[in-house]
PDB file of C-alpha atoms in Angstrom:
ATOM      1  CA  MET U   1     105.258 100.816  72.335  1.00 91.00           C
ATOM      2  CA  TYR U   2     103.544 101.145  69.663  1.00 96.00           C
ATOM      3  CA  ILE U   3     103.494 105.075  67.875  1.00 96.00           C
ATOM      4  CA  LEU U   4     100.116 105.682  66.448  1.00 97.00           C
ATOM      5  CA  GLU U   5     100.747 109.193  65.640  1.00 97.00           C
ATOM      6  CA  GLY U   6     103.049 111.710  65.465  1.00 96.00           C
ATOM      7  CA  THR U   7     106.810 111.628  65.634  1.00 97.00           C
ATOM      8  CA  PHE U   8     108.801 110.836  68.096  1.00 97.00           C
ATOM      9  CA  GLU U   9     112.684 110.738  68.879  1.00 97.00           C
ATOM     10  CA  CYS U  10     112.637 108.168  71.777  1.00 95.00           C
ATOM     11  CA  TYR U  11     115.943 107.878  73.620  1.00 95.00           C
ATOM     12  CA  GLY U  12     117.914 104.306  75.186  1.00 93.00           C
ATOM     13  CA  PHE U  13     120.783 105.264  78.139  1.00 95.00           C
ATOM     14  CA  ASP U  14     123.157 103.195  79.987  1.00 92.00           C
ATOM     15  CA  ALA U  15     121.387 101.525  82.980  1.00 91.00           C
ATOM     16  CA  GLU U  16     124.881 102.040  84.899  1.00 93.00           C
ATOM     17  CA  THR U  17     126.064 106.399  83.750  1.00 93.00           C
ATOM     18  CA  ASP U  18     122.801 106.833  82.134  1.00 92.00           C
ATOM     19  CA  ALA U  19     125.034 107.612  79.260  1.00 96.00           C
ATOM     20  CA  LEU U  20     123.101 108.555  76.392  1.00 95.00           C
ATOM     21  CA  VAL U  21     123.732 105.102  73.957  1.00 94.00           C
ATOM     22  CA  ASP U  22     120.880 105.060  71.153  1.00 94.00           C
ATOM     23  CA  THR U  23     118.718 107.278  69.570  1.00 95.00           C
ATOM     24  CA  GLN U  24     115.859 106.574  67.019  1.00 95.00           C
ATOM     25  CA  VAL U  25     112.644 108.420  65.409  1.00 97.00           C
ATOM     26  CA  CYS U  26     109.221 106.855  64.989  1.00 96.00           C
ATOM     27  CA  GLY U  27     106.421 107.347  63.015  1.00 96.00           C
ATOM     28  CA  PRO U  28     102.972 105.594  62.690  1.00 97.00           C
ATOM     29  CA  GLY U  29     103.151 101.783  62.794  1.00 96.00           C
ATOM     30  CA  SER U  30     106.410 102.039  64.356  1.00 95.00           C
ATOM     31  CA  SER U  31     107.236  99.699  67.690  1.00 94.00           C
ATOM     32  CA  VAL U  32     110.063  99.887  70.125  1.00 91.00           C
ATOM     33  CA  TYR U  33     110.769  97.510  72.868  1.00 89.00           C
ATOM     34  CA  ILE U  34     112.345  98.242  76.245  1.00 87.00           C
ATOM     35  CA  PRO U  35     114.121  95.877  78.180  1.00 83.00           C
ATOM     36  CA  SER U  36     112.028  95.762  81.727  1.00 79.00           C
ATOM     37  CA  MET U  37     113.602  97.958  84.358  1.00 82.00           C
ATOM     38  CA  GLU U  38     116.008  99.815  81.729  1.00 89.00           C
ATOM     39  CA  PRO U  39     116.432 103.916  81.500  1.00 93.00           C
ATOM     40  CA  HIS U  40     114.886 105.569  78.226  1.00 94.00           C
ATOM     41  CA  GLY U  41     112.857 108.327  77.434  1.00 94.00           C
ATOM     42  CA  MET U  42     110.386 109.625  74.129  1.00 94.00           C
ATOM     43  CA  LYS U  43     110.208 113.575  72.432  1.00 96.00           C
ATOM     44  CA  ASN U  44     107.507 114.351  70.161  1.00 96.00           C
ATOM     45  CA  LEU U  45     109.366 115.882  67.908  1.00 96.00           C
ATOM     46  CA  SER U  46     106.499 118.543  67.051  1.00 94.00           C
ATOM     47  CA  GLN U  47     105.408 121.404  68.565  1.00 93.00           C
ATOM     48  CA  ASP U  48     101.422 121.140  66.715  1.00 94.00           C
ATOM     49  CA  GLU U  49     100.683 117.614  66.303  1.00 93.00           C
ATOM     50  CA  VAL U  50      99.673 115.509  69.166  1.00 93.00           C
ATOM     51  CA  GLY U  51     101.798 111.842  69.829  1.00 95.00           C
ATOM     52  CA  ARG U  52     100.101 108.908  70.544  1.00 96.00           C
ATOM     53  CA  PHE U  53     101.614 105.567  71.639  1.00 95.00           C
ATOM     54  CA  LEU U  54     100.132 103.014  73.348  1.00 95.00           C
ATOM     55  CA  CYS U  55     102.651 101.544  76.347  1.00 92.00           C
ATOM     56  CA  CYS U  56     102.244  97.924  77.475  1.00 88.00           C
ATOM     57  CA  ILE U  57     104.422  97.397  81.422  1.00 83.00           C
ATOM     58  CA  ALA U  58     103.821  93.842  82.086  1.00 76.00           C
ATOM     59  CA  ASN U  59     107.234  93.374  85.317  1.00 70.00           C
ATOM     60  CA  VAL U  60     107.331  90.095  87.025  1.00 67.00           C
ATOM     61  CA  TYR U  61     109.642  90.202  89.111  1.00 68.00           C
ATOM     62  CA  GLU U  62     110.911  86.367  90.807  1.00 67.00           C
ATOM     63  CA  ASP U  63     110.390  87.352  94.586  1.00 66.00           C
ATOM     64  CA  GLU U  64     106.797  88.455  94.072  1.00 60.00           C
ATOM     65  CA  GLU U  65     103.424  86.210  92.284  1.00 63.00           C
ATOM     66  CA  ALA U  66     102.250  87.329  89.456  1.00 56.00           C
ATOM     67  CA  LEU U  67      98.198  87.688  89.554  1.00 59.00           C
TER      68      LEU U  67
END
């Protein structure tokens, strides 16, 4: 994800236990990499300001053909 506007708190969770394992605050110009299929979340920290981000999702599985 690439943060365009606003400030987000980004979370990473353990895939087996759903326990919180990482938290980072990210603002404009920050990029966040999440490995495919890893549980994660993010929260806009402002009640008044818009938060905007770009998200690129590219899942390709071995048993599926990529078009």
